[in-house]
Coordinates of C-alpha atoms in Angstrom, one line a residue:
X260 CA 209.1 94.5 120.9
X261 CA 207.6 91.3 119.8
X262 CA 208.5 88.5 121.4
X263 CA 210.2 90.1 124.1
X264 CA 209.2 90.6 127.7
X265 CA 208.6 94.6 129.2
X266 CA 211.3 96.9 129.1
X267 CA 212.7 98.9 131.9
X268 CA 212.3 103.0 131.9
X269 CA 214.8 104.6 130.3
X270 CA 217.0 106.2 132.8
X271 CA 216.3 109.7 133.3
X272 CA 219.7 111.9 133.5
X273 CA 220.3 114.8 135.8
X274 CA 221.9 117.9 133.9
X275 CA 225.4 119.5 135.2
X276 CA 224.7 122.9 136.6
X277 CA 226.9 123.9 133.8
X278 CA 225.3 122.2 130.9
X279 CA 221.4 123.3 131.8
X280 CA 222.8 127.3 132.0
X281 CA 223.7 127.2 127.7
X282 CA 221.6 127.8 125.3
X283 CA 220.9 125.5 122.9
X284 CA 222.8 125.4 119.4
X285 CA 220.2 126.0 116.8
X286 CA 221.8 124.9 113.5
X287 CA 222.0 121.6 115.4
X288 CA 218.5 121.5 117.1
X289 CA 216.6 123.4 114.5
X290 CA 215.9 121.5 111.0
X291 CA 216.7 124.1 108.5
X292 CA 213.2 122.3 106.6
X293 CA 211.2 123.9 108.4
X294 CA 212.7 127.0 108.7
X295 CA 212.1 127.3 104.6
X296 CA 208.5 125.8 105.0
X297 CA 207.7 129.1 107.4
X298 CA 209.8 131.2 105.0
X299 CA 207.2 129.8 102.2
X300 CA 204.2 130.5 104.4
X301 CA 205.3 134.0 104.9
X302 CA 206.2 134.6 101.4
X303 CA 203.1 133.1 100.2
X304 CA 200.7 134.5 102.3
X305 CA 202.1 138.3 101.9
X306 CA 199.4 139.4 100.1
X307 CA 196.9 138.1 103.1
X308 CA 199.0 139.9 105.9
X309 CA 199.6 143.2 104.0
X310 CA 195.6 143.7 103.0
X311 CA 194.5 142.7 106.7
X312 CA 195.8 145.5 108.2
X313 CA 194.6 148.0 105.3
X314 CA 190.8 147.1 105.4
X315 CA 191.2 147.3 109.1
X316 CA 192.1 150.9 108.5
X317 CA 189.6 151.2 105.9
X318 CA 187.0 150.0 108.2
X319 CA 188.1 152.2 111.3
X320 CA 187.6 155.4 108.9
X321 CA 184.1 154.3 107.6
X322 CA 183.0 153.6 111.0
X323 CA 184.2 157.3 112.0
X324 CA 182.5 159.3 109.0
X325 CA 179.9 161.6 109.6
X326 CA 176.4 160.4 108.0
X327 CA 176.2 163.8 106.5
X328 CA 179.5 163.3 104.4
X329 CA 177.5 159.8 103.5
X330 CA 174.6 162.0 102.0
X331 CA 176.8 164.4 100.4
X332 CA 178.4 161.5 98.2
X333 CA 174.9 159.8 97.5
X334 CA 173.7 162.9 96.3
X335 CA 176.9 163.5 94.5
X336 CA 176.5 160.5 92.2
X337 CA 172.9 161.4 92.0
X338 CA 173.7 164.4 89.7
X339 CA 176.4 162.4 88.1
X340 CA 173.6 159.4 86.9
X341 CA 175.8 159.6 83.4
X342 CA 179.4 159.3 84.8
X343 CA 177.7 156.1 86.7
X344 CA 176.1 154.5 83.9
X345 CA 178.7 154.9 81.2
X346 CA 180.9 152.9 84.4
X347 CA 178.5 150.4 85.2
X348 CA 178.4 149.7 81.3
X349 CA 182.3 149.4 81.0
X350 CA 182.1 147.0 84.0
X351 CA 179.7 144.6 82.4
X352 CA 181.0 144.9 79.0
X353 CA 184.5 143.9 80.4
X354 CA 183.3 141.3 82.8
X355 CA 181.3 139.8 79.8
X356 CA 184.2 139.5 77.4
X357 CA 186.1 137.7 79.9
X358 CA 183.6 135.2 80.8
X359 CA 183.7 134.5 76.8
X360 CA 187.3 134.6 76.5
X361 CA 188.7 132.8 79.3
X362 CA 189.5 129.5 78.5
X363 CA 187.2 126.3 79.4
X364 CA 188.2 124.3 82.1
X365 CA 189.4 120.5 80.6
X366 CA 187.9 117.5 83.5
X367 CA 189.3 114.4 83.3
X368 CA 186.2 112.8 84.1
X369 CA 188.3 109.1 84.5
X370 CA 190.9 107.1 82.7
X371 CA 191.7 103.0 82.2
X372 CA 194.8 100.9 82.0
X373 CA 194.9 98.5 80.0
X374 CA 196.5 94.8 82.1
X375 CA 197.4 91.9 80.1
X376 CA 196.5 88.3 80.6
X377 CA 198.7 86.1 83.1
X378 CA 199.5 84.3 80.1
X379 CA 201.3 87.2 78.3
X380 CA 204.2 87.2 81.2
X381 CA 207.5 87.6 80.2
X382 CA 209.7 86.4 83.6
X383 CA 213.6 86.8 83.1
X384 CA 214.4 83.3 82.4
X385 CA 212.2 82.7 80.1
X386 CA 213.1 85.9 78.4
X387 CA 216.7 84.9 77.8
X388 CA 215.5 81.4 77.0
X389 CA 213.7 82.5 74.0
X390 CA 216.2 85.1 72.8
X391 CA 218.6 82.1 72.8
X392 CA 216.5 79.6 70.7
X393 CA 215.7 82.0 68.4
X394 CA 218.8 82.1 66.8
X395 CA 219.6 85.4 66.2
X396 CA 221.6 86.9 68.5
X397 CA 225.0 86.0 69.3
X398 CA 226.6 85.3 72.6
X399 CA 227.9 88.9 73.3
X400 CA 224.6 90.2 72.5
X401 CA 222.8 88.0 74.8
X402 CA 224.9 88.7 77.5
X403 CA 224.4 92.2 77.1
X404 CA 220.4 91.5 77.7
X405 CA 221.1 89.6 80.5
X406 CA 222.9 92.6 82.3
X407 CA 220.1 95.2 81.1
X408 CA 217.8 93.2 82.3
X409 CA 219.2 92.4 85.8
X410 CA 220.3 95.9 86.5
X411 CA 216.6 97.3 84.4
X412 CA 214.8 97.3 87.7
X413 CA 211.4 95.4 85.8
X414 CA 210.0 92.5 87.4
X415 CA 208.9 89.2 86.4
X416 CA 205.4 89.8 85.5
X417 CA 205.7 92.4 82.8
X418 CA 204.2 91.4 79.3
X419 CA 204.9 91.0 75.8
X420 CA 202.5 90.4 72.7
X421 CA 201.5 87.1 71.9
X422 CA 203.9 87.1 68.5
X423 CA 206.7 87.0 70.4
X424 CA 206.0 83.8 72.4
X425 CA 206.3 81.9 69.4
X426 CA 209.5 79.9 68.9
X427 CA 210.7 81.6 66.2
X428 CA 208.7 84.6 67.0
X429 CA 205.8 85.3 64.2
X430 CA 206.2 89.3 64.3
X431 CA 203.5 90.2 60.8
X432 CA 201.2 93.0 59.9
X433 CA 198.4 91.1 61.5
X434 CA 199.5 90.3 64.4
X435 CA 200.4 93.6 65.1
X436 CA 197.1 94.6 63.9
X437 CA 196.0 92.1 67.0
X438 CA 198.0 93.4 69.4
X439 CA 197.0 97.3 69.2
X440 CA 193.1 95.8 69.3
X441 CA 194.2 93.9 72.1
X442 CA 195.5 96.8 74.3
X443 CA 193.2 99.8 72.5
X444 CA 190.2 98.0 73.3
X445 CA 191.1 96.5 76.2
X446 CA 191.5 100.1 77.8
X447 CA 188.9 101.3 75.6
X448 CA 185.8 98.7 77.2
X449 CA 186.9 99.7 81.0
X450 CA 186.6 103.1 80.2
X451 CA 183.2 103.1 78.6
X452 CA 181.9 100.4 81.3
X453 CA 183.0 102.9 84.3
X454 CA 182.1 106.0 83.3
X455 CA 178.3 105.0 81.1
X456 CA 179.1 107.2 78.4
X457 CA 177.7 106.4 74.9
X458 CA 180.5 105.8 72.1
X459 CA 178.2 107.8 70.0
X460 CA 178.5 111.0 72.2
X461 CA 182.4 111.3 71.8
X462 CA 182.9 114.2 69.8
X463 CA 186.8 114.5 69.4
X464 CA 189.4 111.0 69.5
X465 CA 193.3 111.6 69.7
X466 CA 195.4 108.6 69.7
X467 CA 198.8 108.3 69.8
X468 CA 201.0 105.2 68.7
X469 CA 205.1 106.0 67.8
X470 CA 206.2 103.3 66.1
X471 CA 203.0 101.0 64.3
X472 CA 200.8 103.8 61.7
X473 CA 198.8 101.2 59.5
X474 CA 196.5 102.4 56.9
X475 CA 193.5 102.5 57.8
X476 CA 195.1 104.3 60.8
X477 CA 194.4 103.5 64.2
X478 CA 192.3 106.0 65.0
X479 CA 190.0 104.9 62.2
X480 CA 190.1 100.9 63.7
X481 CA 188.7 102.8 67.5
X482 CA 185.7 104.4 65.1
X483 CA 184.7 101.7 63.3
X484 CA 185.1 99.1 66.6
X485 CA 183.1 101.3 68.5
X486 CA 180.6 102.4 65.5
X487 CA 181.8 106.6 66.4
X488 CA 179.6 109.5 64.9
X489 CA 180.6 110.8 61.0
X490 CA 181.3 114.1 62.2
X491 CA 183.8 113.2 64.7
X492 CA 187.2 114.9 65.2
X493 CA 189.7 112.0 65.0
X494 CA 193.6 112.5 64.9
X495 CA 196.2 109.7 64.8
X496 CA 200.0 111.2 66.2
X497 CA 202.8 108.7 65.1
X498 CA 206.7 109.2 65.5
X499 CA 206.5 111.1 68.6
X500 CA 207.9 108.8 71.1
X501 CA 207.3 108.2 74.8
X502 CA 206.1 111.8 75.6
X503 CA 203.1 111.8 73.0
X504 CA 200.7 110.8 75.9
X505 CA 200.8 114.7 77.2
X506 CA 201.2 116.3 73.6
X507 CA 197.6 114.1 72.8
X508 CA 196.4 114.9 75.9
X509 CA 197.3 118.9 74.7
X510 CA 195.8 118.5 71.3
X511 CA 192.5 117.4 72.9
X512 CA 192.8 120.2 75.7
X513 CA 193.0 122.7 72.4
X514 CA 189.8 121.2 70.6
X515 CA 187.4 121.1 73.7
X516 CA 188.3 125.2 73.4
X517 CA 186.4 125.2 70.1
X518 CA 183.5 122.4 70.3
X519 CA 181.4 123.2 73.5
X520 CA 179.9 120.5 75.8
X521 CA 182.0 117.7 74.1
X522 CA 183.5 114.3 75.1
X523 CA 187.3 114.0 74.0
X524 CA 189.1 110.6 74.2
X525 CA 192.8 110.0 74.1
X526 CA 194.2 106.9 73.5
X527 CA 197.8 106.1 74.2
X528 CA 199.9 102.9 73.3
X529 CA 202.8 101.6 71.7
X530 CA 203.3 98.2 69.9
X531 CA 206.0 96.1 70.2
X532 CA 205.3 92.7 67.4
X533 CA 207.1 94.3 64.9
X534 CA 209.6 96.2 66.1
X535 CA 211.6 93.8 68.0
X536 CA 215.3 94.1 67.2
X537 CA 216.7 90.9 66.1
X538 CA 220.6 92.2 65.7
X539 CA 223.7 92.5 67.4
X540 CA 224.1 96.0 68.1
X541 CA 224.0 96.6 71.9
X542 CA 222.1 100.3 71.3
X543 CA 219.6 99.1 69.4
X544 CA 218.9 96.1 71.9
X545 CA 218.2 98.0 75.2
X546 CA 214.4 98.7 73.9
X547 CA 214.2 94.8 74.1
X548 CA 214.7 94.8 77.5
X549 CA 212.4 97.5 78.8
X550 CA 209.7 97.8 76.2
X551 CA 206.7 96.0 77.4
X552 CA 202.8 95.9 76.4
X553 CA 200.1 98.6 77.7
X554 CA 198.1 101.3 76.8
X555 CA 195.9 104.1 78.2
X556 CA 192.3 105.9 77.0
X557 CA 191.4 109.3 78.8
X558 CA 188.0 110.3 78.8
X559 CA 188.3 114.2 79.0
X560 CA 185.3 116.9 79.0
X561 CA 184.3 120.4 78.7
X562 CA 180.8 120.2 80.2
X563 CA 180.7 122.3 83.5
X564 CA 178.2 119.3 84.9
X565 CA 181.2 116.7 84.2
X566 CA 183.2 118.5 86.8
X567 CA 181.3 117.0 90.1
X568 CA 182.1 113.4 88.7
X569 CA 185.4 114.0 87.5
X570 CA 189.1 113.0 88.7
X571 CA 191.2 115.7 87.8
X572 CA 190.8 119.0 86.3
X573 CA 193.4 120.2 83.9
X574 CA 195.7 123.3 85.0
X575 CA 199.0 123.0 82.9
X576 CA 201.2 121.8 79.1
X577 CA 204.2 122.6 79.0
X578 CA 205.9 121.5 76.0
X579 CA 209.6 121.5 75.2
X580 CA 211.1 120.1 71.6
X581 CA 214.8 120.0 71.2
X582 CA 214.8 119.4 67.8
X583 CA 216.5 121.7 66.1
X584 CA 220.2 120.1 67.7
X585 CA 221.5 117.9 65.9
X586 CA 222.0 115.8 68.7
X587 CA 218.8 115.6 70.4
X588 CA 217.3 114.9 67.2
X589 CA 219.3 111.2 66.7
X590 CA 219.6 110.3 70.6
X591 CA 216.5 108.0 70.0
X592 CA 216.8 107.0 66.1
X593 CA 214.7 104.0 64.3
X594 CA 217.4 102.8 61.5
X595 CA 219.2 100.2 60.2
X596 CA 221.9 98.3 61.5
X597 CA 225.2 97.0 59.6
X598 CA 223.1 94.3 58.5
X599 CA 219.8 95.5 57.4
X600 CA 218.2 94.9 60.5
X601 CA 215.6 97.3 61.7
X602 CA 215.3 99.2 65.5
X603 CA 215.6 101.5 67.3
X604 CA 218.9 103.2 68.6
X605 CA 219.5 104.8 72.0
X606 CA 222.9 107.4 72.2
X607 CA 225.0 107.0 75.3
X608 CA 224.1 110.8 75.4
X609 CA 220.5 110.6 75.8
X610 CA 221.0 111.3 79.9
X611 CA 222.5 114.2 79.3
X612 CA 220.0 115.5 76.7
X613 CA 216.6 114.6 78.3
X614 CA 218.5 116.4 81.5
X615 CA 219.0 119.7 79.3
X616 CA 215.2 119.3 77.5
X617 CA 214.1 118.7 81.3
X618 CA 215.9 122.1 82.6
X619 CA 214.3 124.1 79.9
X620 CA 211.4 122.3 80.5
X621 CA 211.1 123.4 84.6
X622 CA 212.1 127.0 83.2
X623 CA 209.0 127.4 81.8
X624 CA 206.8 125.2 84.5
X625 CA 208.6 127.1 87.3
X626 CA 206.6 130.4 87.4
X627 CA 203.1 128.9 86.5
X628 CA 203.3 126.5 89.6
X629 CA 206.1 127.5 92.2
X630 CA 205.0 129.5 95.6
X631 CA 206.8 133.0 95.4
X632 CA 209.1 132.4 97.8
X633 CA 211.0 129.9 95.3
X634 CA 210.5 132.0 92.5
X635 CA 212.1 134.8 94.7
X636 CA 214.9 132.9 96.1
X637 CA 215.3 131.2 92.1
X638 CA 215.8 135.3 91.1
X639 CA 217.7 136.5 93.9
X640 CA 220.1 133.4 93.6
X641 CA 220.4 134.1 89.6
X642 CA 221.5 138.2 90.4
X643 CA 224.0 136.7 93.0
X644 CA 225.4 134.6 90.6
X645 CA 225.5 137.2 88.1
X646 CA 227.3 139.8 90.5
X647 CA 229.3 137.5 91.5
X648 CA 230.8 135.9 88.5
X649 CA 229.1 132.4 88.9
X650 CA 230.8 132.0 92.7
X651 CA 227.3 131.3 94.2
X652 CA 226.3 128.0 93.4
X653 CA 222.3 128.0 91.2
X654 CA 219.3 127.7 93.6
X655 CA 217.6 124.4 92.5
X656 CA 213.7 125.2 93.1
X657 CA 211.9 123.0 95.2
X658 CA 209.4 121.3 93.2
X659 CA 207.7 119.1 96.1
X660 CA 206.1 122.8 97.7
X661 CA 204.2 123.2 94.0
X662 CA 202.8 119.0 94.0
X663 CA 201.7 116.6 95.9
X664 CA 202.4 113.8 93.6
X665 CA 205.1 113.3 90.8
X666 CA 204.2 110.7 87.6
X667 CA 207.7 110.0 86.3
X668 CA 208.0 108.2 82.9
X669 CA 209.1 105.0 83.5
X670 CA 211.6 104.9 80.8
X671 CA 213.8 102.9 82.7
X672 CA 215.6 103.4 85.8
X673 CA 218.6 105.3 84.9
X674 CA 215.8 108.3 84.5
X675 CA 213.7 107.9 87.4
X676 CA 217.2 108.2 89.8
X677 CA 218.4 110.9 87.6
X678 CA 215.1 112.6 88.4
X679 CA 215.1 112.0 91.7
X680 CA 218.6 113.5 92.9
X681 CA 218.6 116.5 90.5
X682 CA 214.8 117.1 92.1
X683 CA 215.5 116.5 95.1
X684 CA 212.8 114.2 96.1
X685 CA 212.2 111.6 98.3
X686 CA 211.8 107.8 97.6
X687 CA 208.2 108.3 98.4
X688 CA 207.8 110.4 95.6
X689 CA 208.9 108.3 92.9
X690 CA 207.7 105.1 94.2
X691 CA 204.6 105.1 92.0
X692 CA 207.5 105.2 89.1
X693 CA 209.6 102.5 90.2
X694 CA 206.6 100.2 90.8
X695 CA 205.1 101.1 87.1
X696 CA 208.4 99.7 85.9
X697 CA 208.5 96.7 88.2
X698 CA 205.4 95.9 87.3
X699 CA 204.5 97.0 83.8
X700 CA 207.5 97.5 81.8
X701 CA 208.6 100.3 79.8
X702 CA 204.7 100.9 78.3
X703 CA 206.1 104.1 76.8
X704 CA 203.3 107.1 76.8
X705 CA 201.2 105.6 78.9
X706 CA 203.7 104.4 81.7
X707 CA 202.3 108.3 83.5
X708 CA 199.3 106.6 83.7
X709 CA 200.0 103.7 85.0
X710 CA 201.8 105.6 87.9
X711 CA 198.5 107.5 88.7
X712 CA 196.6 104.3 88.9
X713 CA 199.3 103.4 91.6
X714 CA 199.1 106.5 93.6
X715 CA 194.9 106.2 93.6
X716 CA 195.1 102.4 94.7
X717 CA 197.3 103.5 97.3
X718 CA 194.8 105.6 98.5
X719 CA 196.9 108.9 99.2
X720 CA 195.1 111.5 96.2
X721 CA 193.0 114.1 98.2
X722 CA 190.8 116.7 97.5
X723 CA 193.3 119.9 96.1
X724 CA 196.5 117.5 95.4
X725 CA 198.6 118.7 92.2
X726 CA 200.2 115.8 90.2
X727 CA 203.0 116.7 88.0
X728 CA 203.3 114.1 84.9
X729 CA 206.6 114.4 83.1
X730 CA 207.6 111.9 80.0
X731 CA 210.5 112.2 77.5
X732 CA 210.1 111.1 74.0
X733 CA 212.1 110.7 70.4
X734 CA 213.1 114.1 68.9
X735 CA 213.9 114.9 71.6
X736 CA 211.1 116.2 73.8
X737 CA 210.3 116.9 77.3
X738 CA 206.6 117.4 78.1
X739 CA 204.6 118.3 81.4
X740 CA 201.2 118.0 82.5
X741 CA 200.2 119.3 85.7
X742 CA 196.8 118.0 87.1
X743 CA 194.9 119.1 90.1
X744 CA 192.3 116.3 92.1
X745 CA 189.1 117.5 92.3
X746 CA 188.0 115.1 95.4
X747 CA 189.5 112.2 97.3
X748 CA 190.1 109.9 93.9
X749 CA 189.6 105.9 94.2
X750 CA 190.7 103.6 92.0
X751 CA 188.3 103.0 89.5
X752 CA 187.0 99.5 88.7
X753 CA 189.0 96.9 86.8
X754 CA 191.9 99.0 87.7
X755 CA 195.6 97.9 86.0
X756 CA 196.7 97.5 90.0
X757 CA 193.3 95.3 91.1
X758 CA 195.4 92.2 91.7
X759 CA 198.3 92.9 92.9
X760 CA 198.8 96.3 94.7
X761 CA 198.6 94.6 97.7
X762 CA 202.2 93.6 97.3
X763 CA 203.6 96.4 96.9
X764 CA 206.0 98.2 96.9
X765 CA 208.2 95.4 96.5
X766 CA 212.2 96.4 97.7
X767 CA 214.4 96.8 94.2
X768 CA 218.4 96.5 95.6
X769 CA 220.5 98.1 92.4
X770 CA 217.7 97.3 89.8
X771 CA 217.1 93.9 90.5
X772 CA 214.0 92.9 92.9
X773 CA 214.6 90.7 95.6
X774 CA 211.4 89.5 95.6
X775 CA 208.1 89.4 94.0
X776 CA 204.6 90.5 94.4
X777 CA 201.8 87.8 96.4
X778 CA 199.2 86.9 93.3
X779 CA 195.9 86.6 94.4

């Protein structure tokens, strides 16, 4: 220890004659972990085990076959030249429609985040400061933000848009105009800059805002900033919430199937200058307290030579939209309040929703990405159940044997503990979660991103990893994205983490950090 002078040996301890004779109790010594990691080993390498033997066999007959019987079958096929051709054709024919069928491999060939000035910083105190001189809320109201935010689990260092540092706040058409330029742009440069490709040579753009669709749209500011090609494929999703990162990042996935050796780029951002809540109405307030600035651009391709510089290669959407009740729909609802003042509402039931979107959600995931030995112990656990009248209690899958690395949208921290008992994962695993929401805020759809960048400045994504992005969003939807790293991944340059990840992760005691982060 330091500090401290040597330490005597432990004392070794002579067994009783009687106590050295027993056997040692297993379910005490043994950690039942293990056991179901060699169970999974087993399971999943079953295949393996049972065709070893059988070529073995295979082999051993071969090797004891008369060469004679050998000629015989030569000259067998010899007179049979049309039985062989008409196979040899059906082999190439099939072989050559699934080399045109299967679908392209997607490369995420490198991503930005985009990190807001020093001067943009929106600490606690002078949060509440602001929302006092401001005049519009009342003292119950303010309260109410002071206990979100102390209990939010953001830090000090989290941004807002310049409008909003005015005293009264300045939130227009132009300068929310500024802020999306700000953020898209911002993300936009880094990600040309690191990865040398042309503007001109992006075939298909997808951007995604919720709540801020000007005319022109935004998609059409990226095109003319950036001086795109006429024939480009440009899309601009609005109204979809916090999960429209992975549905844009799906819509792009769907047009590299059609347009061969393209460039795809995603964009995803929210903007906050003109839809901050000014009212009373403690729903409609919480988005004040977690929403912060930030934005993401993906530069995705379908070029097989992209894939030896690339990140990540695409393996799995899954898309779940609980629309159709009632109330899913309204548990995240822009409207007005008693007053006439515009926001956006969050229902006391949106836990319990997101949970039910997120179980139909894993449903689907499950089989694509599981070993077989949770998929078999899922179904054998379901026919118990169903045998024995619902005595057996439901076999939770263990997610953490199908990824190395779990993106959890930062939506606040209500949902990354939710996550992270009904999962059954470990702090570790959502550490790059609670660290996006110290740092960054709420950034909506591209808070996943943000958590990536974290886990590659740590320096733990290897060669092989999985990551498993999940985000919520208005409507309600649950939406997965399941990468897979194809090399040790570094942070790139200009990273959103450059300056800071030295200090973390920082310790957060019931949603309110003890501490902050060394500056450089």
């Amino acid at each position: 220890m330091e500090g401290g002078g040597e330490q005597a040996p432990p004392r070794r301890r002579t067994p009783s004659p009687g106590r050295s004779r027993r056997l040692p109790d297993f379910l005490q010594s043994v950690n039942l972990k293990y056991v179901k990691l060699g169970y999974h080993y087993l399971i999943t390498h079953l295949l393996t085990l049972l065709l070893i033997p059988l070529m073995a066999v295979i082999l051993l007959e071969a090797a004891q076959t008369d060469p004679d019987e050998l000629r015989q079958v030569w000259l067998h096929l010899q007179y049979n030249l049309v039985s062989v051709l008409v196979c040899s054709a059906v082999f190439v024919f099939g072989t050559t429609v699934y080399i045109m069928t299967r679908p392209r491999p997607v490369y995420l060939v490198d991503y930005a985040c985009y990190r807001p000035p020093p001067e943009l910083k929106a600490p606690f105190h002078r949060f509440m400061e602001h929302s006092q001189l401001c005049g519009g809320f009342n003292e119950s109201a303010l309260e109410f933000q002071r206990r979100i935010l102390e209990r939010s689990g953001l830090g000090q260092d989290t941004c807002l848009p310049v409008a909003l540092h005015y005293l009264p706040p300045r939130p227009s058409m132009a300068a929310a105009r500024d802020e999306a330029e700000q953020v898209m742009f911002g993300a936009l440069d880094t990600l040309f800059n690191n990865t040398g490709v042309k503007p001109k040579d992006v075939g298909v753009l997808v951007v995604n805002c919720s709540l801020f669709n000007p005319t022109p749209s935004l998609s059409a500011m990226i095109v003319n900033r950036y001086k795109l090609r006429g024939n480009i494929k440009s899309f601009n999703l609005g109204g979809m919430g916090c999960s429209a990162g992975v549905l844009a990042v799906d819509l792009a996935r769907d047009l590299l199937q059609v347009h061969r050796a393209t460039y795809a780029v995603v964009v995803s951002t929210e903007n906050i200058t003109q839809n901050w809540y000014f009212g009373n109405r403690k729903a409609m307030l919480i988005p004040n307290c977690l929403f912060r600035v930030g934005a993401a651009a993906l530069l995705l391709s379908n070029r097989a030579a992209d894939r030896r510089r690339a990140k990540y290669k695409l393996v799995h959407i899954v898309r779940t939209h609980r629309g159709a009740d009632d109330r899913a729909f309204r548990c995240v609802y822009q409207e007005q309040d008693e007053v006439g003042k515009v926001g956006v509402s969050l229902s006391k039931d949106l836990m319990a929703i997101a949970g039910e979107a997120l179980k139909i959600n894993i449903t689907t995931l499950g089989p694509l990405v599981l070993p077989i030995s949770e998929q078999l112990l899922f179904f054998a656990t379901l026919v118990a159940k169903k045998l024995f009248n619902g005595k057996v209690k439901p076999y939770i899958p263990d997610f953490k044997l199908a990824f190395d690395h779990f993106c959890i949208h930062a939506g606040g921290r209500a949902v990354i503990d939710e996550l992270e008992k009904n999962l059954q994962l470990r702090p570790i695993h959502v550490e790059a979660s609670r660290m996006t929401l110290h740092r960054f805020g709420n950034t909506s759809s591209s808070s996943i991103w943000y958590e990536l960048a974290y886990t590659e400045a740590k320096g733990r994504m290897r060669k092989g990893h999985r990551v498993w992005q999940i985000a919520f969003g208005s409507g309600f939807k649950c939406n997965s994205a399941v990468w897979q790293a194809l090399r040790n991944v570094k942070p790139s340059h200009d990273g959103p983490w450059e300056d800071c990840i030295h200090g973390y992760p920082v310790e957060i005691i019931d949603g309110f950090p003890p501490r902050e982060p060394q500056q450089q």
